[in-house]
Coordinates of C-alpha atoms and ligand atoms in Angstrom, one line a residue:
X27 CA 24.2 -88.7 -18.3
X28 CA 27.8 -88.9 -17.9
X29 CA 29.2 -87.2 -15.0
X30 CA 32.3 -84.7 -15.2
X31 CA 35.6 -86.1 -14.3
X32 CA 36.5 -84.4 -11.3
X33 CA 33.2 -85.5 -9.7
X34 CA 34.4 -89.0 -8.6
X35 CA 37.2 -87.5 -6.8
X36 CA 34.9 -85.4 -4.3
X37 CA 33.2 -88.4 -3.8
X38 CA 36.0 -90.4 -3.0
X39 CA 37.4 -87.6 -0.5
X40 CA 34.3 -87.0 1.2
X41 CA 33.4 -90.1 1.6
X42 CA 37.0 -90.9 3.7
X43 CA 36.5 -88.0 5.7
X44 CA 32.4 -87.7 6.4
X45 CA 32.8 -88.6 10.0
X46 CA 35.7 -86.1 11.1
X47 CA 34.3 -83.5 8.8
X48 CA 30.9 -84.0 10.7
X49 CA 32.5 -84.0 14.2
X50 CA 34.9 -81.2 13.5
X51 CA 32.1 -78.8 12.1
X52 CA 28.6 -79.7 13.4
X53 CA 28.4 -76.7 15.8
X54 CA 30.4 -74.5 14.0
X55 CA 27.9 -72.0 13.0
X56 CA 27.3 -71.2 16.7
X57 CA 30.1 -69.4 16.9
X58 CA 29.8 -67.5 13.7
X59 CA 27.2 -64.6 13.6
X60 CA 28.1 -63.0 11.0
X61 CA 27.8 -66.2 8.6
X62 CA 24.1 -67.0 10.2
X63 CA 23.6 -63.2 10.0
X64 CA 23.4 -63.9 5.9
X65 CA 21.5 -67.5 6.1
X66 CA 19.1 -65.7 8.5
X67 CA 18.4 -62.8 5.9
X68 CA 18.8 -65.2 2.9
X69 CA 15.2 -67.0 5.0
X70 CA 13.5 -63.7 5.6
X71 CA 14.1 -63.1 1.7
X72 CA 12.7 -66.7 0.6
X73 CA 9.9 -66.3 3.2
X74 CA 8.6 -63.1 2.1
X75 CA 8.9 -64.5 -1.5
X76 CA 6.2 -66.3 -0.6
X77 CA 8.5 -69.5 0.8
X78 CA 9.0 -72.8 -1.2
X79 CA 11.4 -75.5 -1.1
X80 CA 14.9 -74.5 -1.1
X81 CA 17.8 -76.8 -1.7
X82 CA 21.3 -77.1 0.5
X83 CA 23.4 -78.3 -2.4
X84 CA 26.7 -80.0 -1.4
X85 CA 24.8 -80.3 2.4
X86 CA 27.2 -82.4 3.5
X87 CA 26.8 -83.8 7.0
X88 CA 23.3 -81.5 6.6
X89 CA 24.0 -79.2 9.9
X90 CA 23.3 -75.5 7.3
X91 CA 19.9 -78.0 6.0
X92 CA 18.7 -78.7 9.7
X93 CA 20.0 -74.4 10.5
X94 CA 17.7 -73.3 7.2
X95 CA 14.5 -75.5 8.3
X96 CA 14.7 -74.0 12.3
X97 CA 14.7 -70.5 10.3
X98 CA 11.5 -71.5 8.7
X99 CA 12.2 -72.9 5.3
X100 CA 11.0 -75.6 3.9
X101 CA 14.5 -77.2 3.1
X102 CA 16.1 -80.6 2.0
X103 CA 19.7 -81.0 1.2
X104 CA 21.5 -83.0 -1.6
X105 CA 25.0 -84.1 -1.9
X106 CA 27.7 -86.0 -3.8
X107 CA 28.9 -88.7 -1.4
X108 CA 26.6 -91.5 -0.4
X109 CA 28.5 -91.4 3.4
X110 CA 27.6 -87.9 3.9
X111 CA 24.5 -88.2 3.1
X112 CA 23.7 -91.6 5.1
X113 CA 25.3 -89.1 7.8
X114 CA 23.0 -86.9 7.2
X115 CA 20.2 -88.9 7.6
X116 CA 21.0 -90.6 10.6
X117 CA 21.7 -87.0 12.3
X118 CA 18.3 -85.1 11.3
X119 CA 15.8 -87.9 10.3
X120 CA 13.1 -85.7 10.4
X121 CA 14.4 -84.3 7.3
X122 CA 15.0 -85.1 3.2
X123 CA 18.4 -85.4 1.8
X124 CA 19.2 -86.9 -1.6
X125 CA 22.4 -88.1 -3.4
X126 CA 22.9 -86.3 -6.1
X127 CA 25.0 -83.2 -8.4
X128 CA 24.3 -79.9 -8.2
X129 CA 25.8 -80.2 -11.5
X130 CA 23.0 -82.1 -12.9
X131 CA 19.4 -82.3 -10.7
X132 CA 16.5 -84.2 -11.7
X133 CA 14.5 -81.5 -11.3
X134 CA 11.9 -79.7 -13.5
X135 CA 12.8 -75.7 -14.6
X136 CA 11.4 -73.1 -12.0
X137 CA 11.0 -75.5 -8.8
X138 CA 13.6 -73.9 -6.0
X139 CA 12.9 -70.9 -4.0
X140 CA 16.2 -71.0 -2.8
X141 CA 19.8 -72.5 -3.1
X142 CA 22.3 -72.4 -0.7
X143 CA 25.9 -73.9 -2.0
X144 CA 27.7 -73.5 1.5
X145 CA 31.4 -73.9 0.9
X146 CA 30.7 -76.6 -1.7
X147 CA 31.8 -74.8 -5.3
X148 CA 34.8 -74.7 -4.1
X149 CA 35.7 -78.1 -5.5
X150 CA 34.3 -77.3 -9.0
X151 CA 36.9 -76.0 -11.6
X152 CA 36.8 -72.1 -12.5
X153 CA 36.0 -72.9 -16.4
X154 CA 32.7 -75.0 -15.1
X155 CA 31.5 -72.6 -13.3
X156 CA 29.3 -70.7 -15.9
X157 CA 27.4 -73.9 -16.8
X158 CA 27.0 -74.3 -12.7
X159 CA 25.3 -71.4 -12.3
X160 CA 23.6 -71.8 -15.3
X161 CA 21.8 -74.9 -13.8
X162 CA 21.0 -72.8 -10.9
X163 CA 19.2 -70.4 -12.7
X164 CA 17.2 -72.7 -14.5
X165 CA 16.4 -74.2 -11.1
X166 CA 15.2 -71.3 -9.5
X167 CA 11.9 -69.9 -9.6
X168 CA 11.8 -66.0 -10.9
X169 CA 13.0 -63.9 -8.1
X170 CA 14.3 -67.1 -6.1
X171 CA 17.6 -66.6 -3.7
X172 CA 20.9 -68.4 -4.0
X173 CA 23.8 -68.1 -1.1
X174 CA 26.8 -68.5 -1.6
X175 CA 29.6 -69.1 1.0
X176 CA 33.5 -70.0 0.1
X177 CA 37.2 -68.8 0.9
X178 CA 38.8 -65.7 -0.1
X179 CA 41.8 -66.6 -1.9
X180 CA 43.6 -66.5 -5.5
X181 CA 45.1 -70.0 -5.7
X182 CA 43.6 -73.1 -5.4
X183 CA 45.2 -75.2 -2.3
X184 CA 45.7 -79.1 -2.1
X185 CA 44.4 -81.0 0.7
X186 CA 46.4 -84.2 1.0
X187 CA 45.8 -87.5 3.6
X188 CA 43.6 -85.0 5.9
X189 CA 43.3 -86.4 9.4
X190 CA 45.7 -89.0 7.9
X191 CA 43.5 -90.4 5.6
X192 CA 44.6 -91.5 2.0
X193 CA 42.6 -88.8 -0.1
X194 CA 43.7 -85.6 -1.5
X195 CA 41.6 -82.5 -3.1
X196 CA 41.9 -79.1 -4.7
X197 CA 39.8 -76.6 -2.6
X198 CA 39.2 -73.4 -5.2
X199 CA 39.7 -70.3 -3.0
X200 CA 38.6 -67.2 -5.1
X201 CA 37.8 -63.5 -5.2
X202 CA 34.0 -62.1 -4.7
X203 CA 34.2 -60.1 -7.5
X204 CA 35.0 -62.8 -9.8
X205 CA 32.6 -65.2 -8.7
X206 CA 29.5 -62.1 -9.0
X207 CA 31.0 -61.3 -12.1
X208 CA 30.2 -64.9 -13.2
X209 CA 26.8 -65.0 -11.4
X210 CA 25.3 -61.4 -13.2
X211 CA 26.6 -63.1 -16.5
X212 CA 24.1 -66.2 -15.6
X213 CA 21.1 -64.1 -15.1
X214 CA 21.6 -64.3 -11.1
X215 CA 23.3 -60.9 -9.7
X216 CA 24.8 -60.0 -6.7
X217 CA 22.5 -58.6 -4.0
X218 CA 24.3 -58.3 -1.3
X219 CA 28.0 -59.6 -0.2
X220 CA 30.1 -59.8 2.9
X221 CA 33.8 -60.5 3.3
X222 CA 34.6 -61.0 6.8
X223 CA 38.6 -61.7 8.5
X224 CA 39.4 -65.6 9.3
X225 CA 38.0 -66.8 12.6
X226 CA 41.0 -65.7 14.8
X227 CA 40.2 -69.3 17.2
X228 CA 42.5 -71.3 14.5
X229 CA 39.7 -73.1 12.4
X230 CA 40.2 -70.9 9.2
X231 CA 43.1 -69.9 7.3
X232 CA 41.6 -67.6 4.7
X233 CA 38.8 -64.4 4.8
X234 CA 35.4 -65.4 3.6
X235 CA 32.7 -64.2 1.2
X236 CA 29.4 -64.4 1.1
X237 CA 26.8 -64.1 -1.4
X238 CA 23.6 -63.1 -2.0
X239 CA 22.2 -63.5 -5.4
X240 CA 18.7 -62.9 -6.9
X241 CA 17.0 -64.9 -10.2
X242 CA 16.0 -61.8 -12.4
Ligands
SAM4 C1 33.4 -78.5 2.5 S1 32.0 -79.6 2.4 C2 30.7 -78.6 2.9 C3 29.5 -79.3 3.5 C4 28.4 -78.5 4.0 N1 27.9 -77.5 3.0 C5 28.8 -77.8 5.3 O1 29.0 -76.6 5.2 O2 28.9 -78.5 6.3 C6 31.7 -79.7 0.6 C7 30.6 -80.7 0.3 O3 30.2 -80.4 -1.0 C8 29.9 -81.6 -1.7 N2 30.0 -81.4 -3.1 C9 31.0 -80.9 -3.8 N3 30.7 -80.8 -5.1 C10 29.5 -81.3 -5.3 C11 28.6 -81.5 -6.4 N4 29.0 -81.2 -7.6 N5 27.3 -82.0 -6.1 C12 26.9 -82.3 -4.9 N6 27.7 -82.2 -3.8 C13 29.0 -81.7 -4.0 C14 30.9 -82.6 -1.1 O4 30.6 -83.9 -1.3 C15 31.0 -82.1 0.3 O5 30.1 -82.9 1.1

């Protein structure tokens, strides 16, 4: 199937940057209770679903994948750019990750317990969003979880050379209440959200939301 545009771009950037991003962020979530506060409940939620795989889409370097399995989930994570996930790899062997679009998995209807997109739909456009979270809730089984994570913001910024390499990217900062709005119209409402101030040690620049959505 042909890929959307703006796919090959994210590739591109993540691919320059896997390394630093994985450096700069692989023990960030230590720091961060609130954030594992809502990955730790989005677990007890899946688990007392009865469990099942659940998928880290846009995993990255995998460090949420490797958080989700220590909380008991059976979880693998898939991602756009072949370096991240060859990083991923190498850093938790003992675990699956795929290359692949969240846009698009080869997977059948009705096969996730749970998706986690953390900080990764912030590089797809507003107007494909509906047919995103479509795919989502044709990937999740009746009842299944999805957790969201992303910036608090109204304008989209441009990231350009970061760490002085030659890539640049839009990073889609948005408000909760649109992004529910478009997740109750896809069949996947808002259970529970948190906003929460930057990180006042430098890293973040924006509030963050977080979402918790249910597969009616
Ligand atoms: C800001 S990073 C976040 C990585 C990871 N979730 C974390 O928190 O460390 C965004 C990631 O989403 C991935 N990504 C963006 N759009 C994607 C898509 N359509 N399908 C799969 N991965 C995607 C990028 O390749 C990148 O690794």
């Amino acid at each position: 199937m042909t890929q959307p545009d703006h796919l090959s771009g994210i590739r591109t950037f993540y691919d320059a940057v896997a390394v630093d991003y994985a450096a700069r962020f692989h023990d960030e979530l230590d720091a961060k209770p609130l954030d594992r506060a809502m990955l730790t409940a989005f677990a007890e939620l899946v688990r007392h679903a009865g469990g099942g795989p659940v998928a880290d889409l846009g995993c990255g370097p995998g460090r949420v994948t490797a958080h989700l399995q220590g909380l008991g989930l059976s979880a693998h994570g898939v991602d756009l750019s072949p370096e991240m996930v060859a990083l991923a790899r190498r850093t938790h062997p003992g675990l699956r990750f795929e290359e692949g679009t969240m846009t698009d998995l080869d997977r059948p209807d009705g096969t996730l317990s749970g998706i986690v997109t953390w900080h990764s739909i912030i590089h797809t456009p507003d107007d494909l969003l509906p047919q995103l979270f479509a795919e989502f809730h044709r990937l999740l089984v009746t009842g299944g979880h999805a957790l969201f994570a992303f910036q608090i913001g109204d304008e989209p910024i441009y990231l350009d050379r970061p760490l002085g390499h030659k890539v640049s990217l839009d990073f889609h900062r948005r408000q909760p209440e649109f992004v529910a709005e478009l997740l109750a119209e896809a069949g996947l409402p808002v259970q529970a959200r948190l906003s929460r101030e930057p990180d006042d040690r430098g890293m973040e620049t924006t509030p963050q939301a977080f979402l918790l959505s249910r597969k009616e």
